[in-house]
GROMACS .gro file of N, CA and C in nm:
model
  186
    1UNK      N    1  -1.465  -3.281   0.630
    1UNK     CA    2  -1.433  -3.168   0.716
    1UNK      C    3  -1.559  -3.127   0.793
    2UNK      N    4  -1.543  -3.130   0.897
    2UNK     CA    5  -1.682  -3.059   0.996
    2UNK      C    6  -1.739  -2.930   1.004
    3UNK      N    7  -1.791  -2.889   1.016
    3UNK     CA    8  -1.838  -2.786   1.055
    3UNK      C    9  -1.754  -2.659   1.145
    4UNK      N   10  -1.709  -2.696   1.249
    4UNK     CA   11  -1.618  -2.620   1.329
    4UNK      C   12  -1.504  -2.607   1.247
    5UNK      N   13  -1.434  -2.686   1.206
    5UNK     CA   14  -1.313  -2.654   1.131
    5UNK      C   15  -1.332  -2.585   0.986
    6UNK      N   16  -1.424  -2.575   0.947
    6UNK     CA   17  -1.471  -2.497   0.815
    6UNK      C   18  -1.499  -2.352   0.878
    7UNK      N   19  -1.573  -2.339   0.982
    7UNK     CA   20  -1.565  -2.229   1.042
    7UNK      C   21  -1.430  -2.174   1.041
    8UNK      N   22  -1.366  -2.252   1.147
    8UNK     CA   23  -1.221  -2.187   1.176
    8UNK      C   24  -1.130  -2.148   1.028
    9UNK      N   25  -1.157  -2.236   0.967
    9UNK     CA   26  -1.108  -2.214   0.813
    9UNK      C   27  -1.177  -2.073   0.739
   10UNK      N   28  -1.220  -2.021   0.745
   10UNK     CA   29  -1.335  -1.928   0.695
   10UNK      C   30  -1.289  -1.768   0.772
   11UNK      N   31  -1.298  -1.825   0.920
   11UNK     CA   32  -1.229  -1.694   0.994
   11UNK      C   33  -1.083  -1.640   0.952
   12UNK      N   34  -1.037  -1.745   0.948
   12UNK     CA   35  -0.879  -1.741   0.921
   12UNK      C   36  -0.843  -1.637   0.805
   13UNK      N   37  -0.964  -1.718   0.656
   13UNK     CA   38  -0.917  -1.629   0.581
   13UNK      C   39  -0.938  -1.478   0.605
   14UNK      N   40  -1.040  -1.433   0.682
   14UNK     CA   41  -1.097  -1.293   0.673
   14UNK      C   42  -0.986  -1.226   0.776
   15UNK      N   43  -0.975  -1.349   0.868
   15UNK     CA   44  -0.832  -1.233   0.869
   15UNK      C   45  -0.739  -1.196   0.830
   16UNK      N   46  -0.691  -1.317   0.762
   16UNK     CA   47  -0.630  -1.251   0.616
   16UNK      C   48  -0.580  -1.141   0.532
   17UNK      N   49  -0.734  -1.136   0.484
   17UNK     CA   50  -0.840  -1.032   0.359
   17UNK      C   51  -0.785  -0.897   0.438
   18UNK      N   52  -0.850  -0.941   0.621
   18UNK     CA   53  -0.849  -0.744   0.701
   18UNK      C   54  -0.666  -0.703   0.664
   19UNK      N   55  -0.632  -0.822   0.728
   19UNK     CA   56  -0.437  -0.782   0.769
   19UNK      C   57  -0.373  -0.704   0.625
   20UNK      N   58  -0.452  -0.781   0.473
   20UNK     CA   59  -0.406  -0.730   0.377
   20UNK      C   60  -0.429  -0.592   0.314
   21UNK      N   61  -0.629  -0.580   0.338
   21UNK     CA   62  -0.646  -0.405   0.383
   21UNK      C   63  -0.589  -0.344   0.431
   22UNK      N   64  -0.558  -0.357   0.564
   22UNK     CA   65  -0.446  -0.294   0.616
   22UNK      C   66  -0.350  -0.209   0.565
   23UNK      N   67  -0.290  -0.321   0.530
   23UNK     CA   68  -0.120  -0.314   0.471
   23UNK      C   69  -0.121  -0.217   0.332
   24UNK      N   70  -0.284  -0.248   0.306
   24UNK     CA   71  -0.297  -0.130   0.163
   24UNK      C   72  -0.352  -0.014   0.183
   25UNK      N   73  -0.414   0.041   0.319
   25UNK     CA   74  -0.437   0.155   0.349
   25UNK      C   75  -0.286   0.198   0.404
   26UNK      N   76  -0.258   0.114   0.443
   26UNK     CA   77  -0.100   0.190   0.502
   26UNK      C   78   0.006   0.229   0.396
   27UNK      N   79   0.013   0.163   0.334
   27UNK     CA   80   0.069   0.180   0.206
   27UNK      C   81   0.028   0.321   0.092
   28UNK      N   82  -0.095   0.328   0.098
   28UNK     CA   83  -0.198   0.431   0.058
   28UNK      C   84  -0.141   0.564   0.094
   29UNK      N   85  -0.155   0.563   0.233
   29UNK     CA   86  -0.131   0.696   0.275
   29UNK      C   87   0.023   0.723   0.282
   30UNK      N   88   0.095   0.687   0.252
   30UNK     CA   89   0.277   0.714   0.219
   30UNK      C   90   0.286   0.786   0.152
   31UNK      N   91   0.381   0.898   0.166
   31UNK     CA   92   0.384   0.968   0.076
   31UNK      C   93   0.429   0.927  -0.088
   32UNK      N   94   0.400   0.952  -0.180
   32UNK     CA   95   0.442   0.915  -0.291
   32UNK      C   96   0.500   1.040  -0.427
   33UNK      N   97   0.535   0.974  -0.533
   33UNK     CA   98   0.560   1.082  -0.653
   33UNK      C   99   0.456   1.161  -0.701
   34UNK      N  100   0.333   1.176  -0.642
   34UNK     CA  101   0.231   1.244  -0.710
   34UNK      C  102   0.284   1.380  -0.583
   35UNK      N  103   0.264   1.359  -0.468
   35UNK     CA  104   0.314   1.482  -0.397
   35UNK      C  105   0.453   1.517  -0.320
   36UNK      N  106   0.524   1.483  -0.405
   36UNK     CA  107   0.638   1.530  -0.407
   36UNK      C  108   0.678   1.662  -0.488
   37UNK      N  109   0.745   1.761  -0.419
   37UNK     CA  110   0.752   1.867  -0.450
   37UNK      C  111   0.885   1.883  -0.568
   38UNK      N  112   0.965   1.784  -0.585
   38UNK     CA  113   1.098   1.759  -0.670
   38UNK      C  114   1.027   1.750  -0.833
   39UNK      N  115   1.023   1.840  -0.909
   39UNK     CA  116   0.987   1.801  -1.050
   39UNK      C  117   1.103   1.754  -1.087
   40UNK      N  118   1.245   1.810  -1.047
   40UNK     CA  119   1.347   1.725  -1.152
   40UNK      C  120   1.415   1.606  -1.085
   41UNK      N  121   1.340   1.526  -1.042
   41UNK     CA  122   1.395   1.413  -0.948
   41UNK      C  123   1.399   1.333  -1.086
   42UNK      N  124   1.527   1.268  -1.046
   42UNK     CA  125   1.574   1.144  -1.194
   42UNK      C  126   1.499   1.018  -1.152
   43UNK      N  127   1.428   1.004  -1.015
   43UNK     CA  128   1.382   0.907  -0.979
   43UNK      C  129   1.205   0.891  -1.043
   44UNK      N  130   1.183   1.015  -1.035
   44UNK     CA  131   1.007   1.033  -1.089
   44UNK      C  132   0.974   0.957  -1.197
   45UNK      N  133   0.869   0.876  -1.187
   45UNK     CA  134   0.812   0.768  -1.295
   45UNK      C  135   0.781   0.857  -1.439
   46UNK      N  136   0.768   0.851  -1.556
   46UNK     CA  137   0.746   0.909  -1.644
   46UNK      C  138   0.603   0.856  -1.638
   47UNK      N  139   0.490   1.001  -1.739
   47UNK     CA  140   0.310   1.011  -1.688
   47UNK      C  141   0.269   0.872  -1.745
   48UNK      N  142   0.201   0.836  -1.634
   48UNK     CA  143   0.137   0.689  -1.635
   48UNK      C  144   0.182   0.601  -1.590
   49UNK      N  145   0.315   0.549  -1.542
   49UNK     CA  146   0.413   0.482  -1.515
   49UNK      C  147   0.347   0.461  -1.329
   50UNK      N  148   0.367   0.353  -1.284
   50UNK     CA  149   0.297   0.359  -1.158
   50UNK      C  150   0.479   0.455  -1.052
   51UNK      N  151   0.370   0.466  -0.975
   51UNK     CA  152   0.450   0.594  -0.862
   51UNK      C  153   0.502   0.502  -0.777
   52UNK      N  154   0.609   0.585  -0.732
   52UNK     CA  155   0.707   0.547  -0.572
   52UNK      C  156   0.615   0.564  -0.462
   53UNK      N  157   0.611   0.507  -0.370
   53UNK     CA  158   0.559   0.565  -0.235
   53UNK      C  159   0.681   0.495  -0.142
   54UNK      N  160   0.712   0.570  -0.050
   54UNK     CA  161   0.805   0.589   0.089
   54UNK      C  162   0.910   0.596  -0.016
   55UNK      N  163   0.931   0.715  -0.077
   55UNK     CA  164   1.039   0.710  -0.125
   55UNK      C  165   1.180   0.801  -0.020
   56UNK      N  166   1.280   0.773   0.011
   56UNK     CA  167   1.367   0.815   0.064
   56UNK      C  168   1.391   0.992  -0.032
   57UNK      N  169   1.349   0.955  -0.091
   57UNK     CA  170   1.399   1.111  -0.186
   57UNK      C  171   1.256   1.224  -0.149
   58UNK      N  172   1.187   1.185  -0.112
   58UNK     CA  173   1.057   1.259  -0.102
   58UNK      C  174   1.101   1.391  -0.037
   59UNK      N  175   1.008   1.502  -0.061
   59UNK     CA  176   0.994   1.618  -0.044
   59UNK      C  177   0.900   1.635  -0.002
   60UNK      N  178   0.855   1.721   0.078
   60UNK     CA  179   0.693   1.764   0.087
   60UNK      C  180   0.681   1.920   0.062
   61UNK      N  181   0.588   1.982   0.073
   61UNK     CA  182   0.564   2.105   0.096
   61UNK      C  183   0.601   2.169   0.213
   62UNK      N  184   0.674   2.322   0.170
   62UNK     CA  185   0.668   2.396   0.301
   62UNK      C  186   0.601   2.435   0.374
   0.00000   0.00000   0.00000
């Protein structure tokens, strides 16, 4: 493999790596079960249990 194509191979992945940051800052900022205003939602993870985010049931604050 040459040089140029190891390059191109190399870029590729980092864009990758960014597209997948991305997708996890976007994901990040969704609202989720930690600020949701519903304590008796049947949907809420029990403590420790990983959380919903974009949940259709979400609430926010008034």
């Amino acid at each position: 493999m040459d040089d140029d194509a190891r390059l191109r191979d190399i870029i590729a992945d980092l864009h990758y790596v960014a597209d997948l940051l991305m997708v996890a800052d976007r994901v990040a900022r969704m609202p989720n079960c930690n600020d949701c205003v519903k304590d008796d939602c049947g949907y809420k993870p029990e403590w420790g249990m990983p959380v919903r985010y974009n949940c259709p049931l979400w609430e926010g604050k008034i």
